[in-house]
């Protein structure tokens, strides 16, 4: 459903979903850093926080840098360079990477989502380096996200890149919007698990159980 919010921002740049990606130039980034800092100065005024307080003097700048260079960096950076290797020995079993860090921000409240991701696949013609999986997870995580879409984005991307016979992306993460506000959940109660299964891992229950068994102790 279309709503009435403008397609472009006041500078003429296209607005896009919080978990989308459109790379920006270094000039655009500098401008963005300045403008966000300025707006946070206003927010501090509205919240009546004195910037004579030495702990708050430079906080608007810090927040701006944190948002643009860290928490939302995956919105503005090019996709990481990923090398894939030929599956020379025709590996036809599960390859699993566990304990991949997920540091994200929820789109609804801009609170941290912190957790771990496990990725398993049965290769077809291509194999991907383990460190690259971490980089892909980080690139998709460093945006405004909801966990359900994060797992699907990672799975979609890997499916296109290496066309595996089976693929599973399981994320376990704590949601600080549930800990810091709302229901005031404990850390344990704020855990969400999502699973995105493709190919044989979706169709074959035995294989899926094997995968889940192999990753079960990862995220506790
Ligand atoms: Zn939230």
Coordinates of C-alpha atoms and ligand atoms in Angstrom, one line a residue:
X1 CA 0.0 0.0 0.0
X2 CA 1.4 3.4 -0.9
X3 CA 1.5 6.1 1.7
X4 CA 2.0 9.8 1.5
X5 CA 5.6 10.2 2.6
X6 CA 7.9 11.8 0.0
X7 CA 9.9 9.6 -2.3
X8 CA 12.9 11.9 -2.0
X9 CA 14.4 13.7 0.9
X10 CA 14.7 17.5 1.2
X11 CA 18.1 17.4 -0.6
X12 CA 16.6 15.5 -3.5
X13 CA 18.1 12.1 -2.6
X14 CA 15.9 9.0 -2.9
X15 CA 14.6 7.6 0.4
X16 CA 14.6 3.8 0.8
X17 CA 13.8 1.1 3.3
X18 CA 15.7 1.1 6.6
X19 CA 17.2 -2.3 5.6
X20 CA 18.0 -1.3 2.0
X21 CA 21.3 -0.3 0.5
X22 CA 22.3 2.5 -1.8
X23 CA 26.0 3.4 -1.7
X24 CA 26.9 7.0 -1.2
X25 CA 30.0 9.1 -2.2
X26 CA 32.4 10.4 0.5
X27 CA 31.1 13.9 -0.2
X28 CA 27.5 12.8 0.5
X29 CA 28.7 11.1 3.6
X30 CA 30.4 14.2 4.9
X31 CA 27.2 16.2 4.3
X32 CA 25.1 13.5 6.0
X33 CA 27.4 13.5 9.1
X34 CA 27.1 17.3 9.5
X35 CA 23.3 17.4 9.0
X36 CA 22.6 14.6 11.4
X37 CA 24.9 16.3 14.0
X38 CA 23.0 19.5 13.5
X39 CA 19.6 17.8 14.0
X40 CA 20.8 16.0 17.1
X41 CA 21.9 19.4 18.5
X42 CA 18.2 20.4 18.1
X43 CA 17.1 17.2 19.8
X44 CA 19.4 17.8 22.7
X45 CA 17.9 21.3 23.1
X46 CA 14.4 19.9 23.0
X47 CA 15.3 17.3 25.6
X48 CA 16.9 20.2 27.6
X49 CA 20.2 18.5 27.8
X50 CA 23.0 21.1 28.3
X51 CA 26.0 20.7 26.1
X52 CA 27.9 22.5 28.7
X53 CA 27.7 19.2 30.5
X54 CA 31.2 17.9 29.5
X55 CA 29.8 14.4 28.9
X56 CA 27.3 15.7 26.4
X57 CA 29.3 18.4 24.6
X58 CA 30.3 16.3 21.6
X59 CA 27.6 13.7 21.8
X60 CA 25.6 14.9 18.8
X61 CA 28.7 14.4 16.6
X62 CA 29.3 11.0 18.2
X63 CA 25.8 9.9 17.6
X64 CA 26.0 11.0 14.0
X65 CA 29.2 9.1 13.4
X66 CA 27.9 6.0 15.1
X67 CA 24.7 5.9 13.1
X68 CA 26.3 6.6 9.7
X69 CA 29.7 4.8 10.1
X70 CA 28.7 1.9 12.3
X71 CA 25.0 1.1 13.1
X72 CA 23.7 1.9 9.6
X73 CA 26.8 1.5 7.6
X74 CA 25.3 -1.4 5.6
X75 CA 22.9 1.1 4.0
X76 CA 25.6 3.2 2.5
X77 CA 28.5 0.9 1.8
X78 CA 29.1 -1.2 -1.4
X79 CA 28.6 -4.9 -1.0
X80 CA 31.8 -6.5 0.3
X81 CA 34.0 -8.2 -2.4
X82 CA 33.2 -11.9 -2.2
X83 CA 35.4 -14.5 -3.9
X84 CA 33.9 -17.9 -4.5
X85 CA 35.9 -21.0 -5.2
X86 CA 35.0 -23.9 -7.4
X87 CA 33.8 -27.0 -5.6
X88 CA 36.6 -29.1 -7.1
X89 CA 36.0 -32.2 -5.0
X90 CA 32.3 -32.2 -5.4
X91 CA 31.6 -31.8 -1.7
X92 CA 28.0 -33.0 -1.2
X93 CA 27.6 -32.5 2.5
X94 CA 26.8 -29.7 4.9
X95 CA 29.3 -27.0 5.3
X96 CA 28.5 -25.0 8.5
X97 CA 29.8 -21.7 9.9
X98 CA 28.6 -21.1 13.5
X99 CA 28.8 -18.2 15.9
X100 CA 28.8 -15.4 13.3
X101 CA 28.2 -12.1 15.1
X102 CA 25.0 -10.2 14.5
X103 CA 25.0 -6.6 15.5
X104 CA 22.0 -4.8 14.2
X105 CA 19.4 -2.2 15.1
X106 CA 15.6 -2.7 15.2
X107 CA 13.7 -0.6 12.7
X108 CA 10.9 -0.1 15.1
X109 CA 12.7 1.5 18.0
X110 CA 16.4 1.9 16.9
X111 CA 17.5 -0.3 19.8
X112 CA 20.3 -2.9 19.4
X113 CA 19.7 -6.4 18.2
X114 CA 22.6 -8.5 19.3
X115 CA 23.2 -12.2 18.6
X116 CA 24.7 -15.0 16.6
X117 CA 24.0 -16.5 13.2
X118 CA 24.7 -20.0 11.9
X119 CA 24.9 -20.6 8.2
X120 CA 24.9 -24.1 6.6
X121 CA 24.9 -25.1 3.0
X122 CA 25.5 -28.0 0.6
X123 CA 27.4 -26.6 -2.3
X124 CA 26.6 -27.0 -5.9
X125 CA 29.5 -25.7 -8.1
X126 CA 30.8 -23.0 -5.7
X127 CA 32.2 -22.7 -2.2
X128 CA 32.5 -19.5 -0.3
X129 CA 35.2 -18.5 2.2
X130 CA 34.1 -18.6 5.9
X131 CA 35.3 -15.1 6.6
X132 CA 33.1 -13.9 3.7
X133 CA 30.0 -15.2 5.4
X134 CA 30.7 -13.0 8.4
X135 CA 31.2 -10.0 6.1
X136 CA 27.9 -10.6 4.4
X137 CA 26.0 -11.0 7.7
X138 CA 27.6 -7.8 9.0
X139 CA 26.7 -5.9 5.8
X140 CA 23.0 -6.9 6.1
X141 CA 23.0 -6.4 9.8
X142 CA 24.3 -2.9 9.9
X143 CA 21.0 -1.3 8.9
X144 CA 17.6 -0.8 10.5
X145 CA 16.3 -4.3 10.6
X146 CA 13.7 -6.7 11.7
X147 CA 15.2 -10.1 12.4
X148 CA 12.7 -11.9 10.2
X149 CA 13.8 -9.9 7.1
X150 CA 17.5 -10.0 8.0
X151 CA 17.7 -13.8 7.8
X152 CA 15.8 -13.8 4.5
X153 CA 18.0 -11.1 3.0
X154 CA 21.1 -13.1 3.9
X155 CA 19.6 -16.3 2.5
X156 CA 18.5 -14.6 -0.8
X157 CA 21.9 -13.1 -1.3
X158 CA 23.7 -16.4 -0.8
X159 CA 21.3 -18.3 -2.9
X160 CA 22.0 -16.0 -5.8
X161 CA 25.7 -15.9 -5.2
X162 CA 26.6 -19.6 -4.9
X163 CA 23.3 -21.4 -5.9
X164 CA 23.7 -24.1 -3.2
X165 CA 21.7 -27.3 -3.2
X166 CA 20.7 -26.6 0.4
X167 CA 21.0 -23.5 2.6
X168 CA 20.0 -22.6 6.1
X169 CA 20.4 -19.3 8.0
X170 CA 19.5 -19.4 11.7
X171 CA 19.7 -16.3 13.8
X172 CA 19.4 -16.1 17.6
X173 CA 19.4 -12.6 18.9
X174 CA 18.5 -10.4 21.9
X175 CA 16.3 -7.5 21.2
X176 CA 17.0 -4.5 23.4
X177 CA 13.7 -2.9 22.6
X178 CA 12.2 -5.6 24.7
X179 CA 14.8 -5.3 27.5
X180 CA 15.0 -1.5 27.7
X181 CA 11.4 -0.6 27.1
X182 CA 7.9 -2.1 26.5
X183 CA 7.6 -5.3 28.4
X184 CA 11.0 -4.8 30.2
X185 CA 11.9 -8.4 29.4
X186 CA 15.0 -10.1 30.9
X187 CA 17.8 -10.8 28.5
X188 CA 16.7 -14.4 28.2
X189 CA 13.1 -13.5 27.5
X190 CA 14.2 -11.2 24.7
X191 CA 15.7 -13.9 22.6
X192 CA 14.3 -14.5 19.1
X193 CA 15.2 -17.3 16.8
X194 CA 14.5 -17.1 13.1
X195 CA 15.3 -19.8 10.5
X196 CA 15.5 -19.4 6.7
X197 CA 15.8 -22.7 5.0
X198 CA 16.2 -23.2 1.2
X199 CA 16.5 -26.2 -1.1
X200 CA 17.1 -29.6 0.5
X201 CA 17.2 -28.0 3.9
X202 CA 13.6 -26.9 3.4
X203 CA 12.5 -30.2 1.8
X204 CA 14.4 -32.9 3.7
X205 CA 13.4 -33.2 7.3
X206 CA 16.4 -35.5 8.1
X207 CA 18.9 -33.1 6.7
X208 CA 17.2 -30.2 8.5
X209 CA 17.4 -32.1 11.8
X210 CA 21.1 -32.9 11.2
X211 CA 21.8 -29.2 10.6
X212 CA 19.9 -28.1 13.7
X213 CA 21.7 -30.7 15.8
X214 CA 25.1 -29.5 14.6
X215 CA 24.4 -25.9 15.5
X216 CA 22.3 -26.4 18.6
X217 CA 25.0 -25.5 21.2
X218 CA 26.2 -22.5 19.3
X219 CA 23.9 -19.7 20.5
X220 CA 23.5 -20.4 24.1
Ligands
LIG1 ZN1 12.2 -2.9 18.3

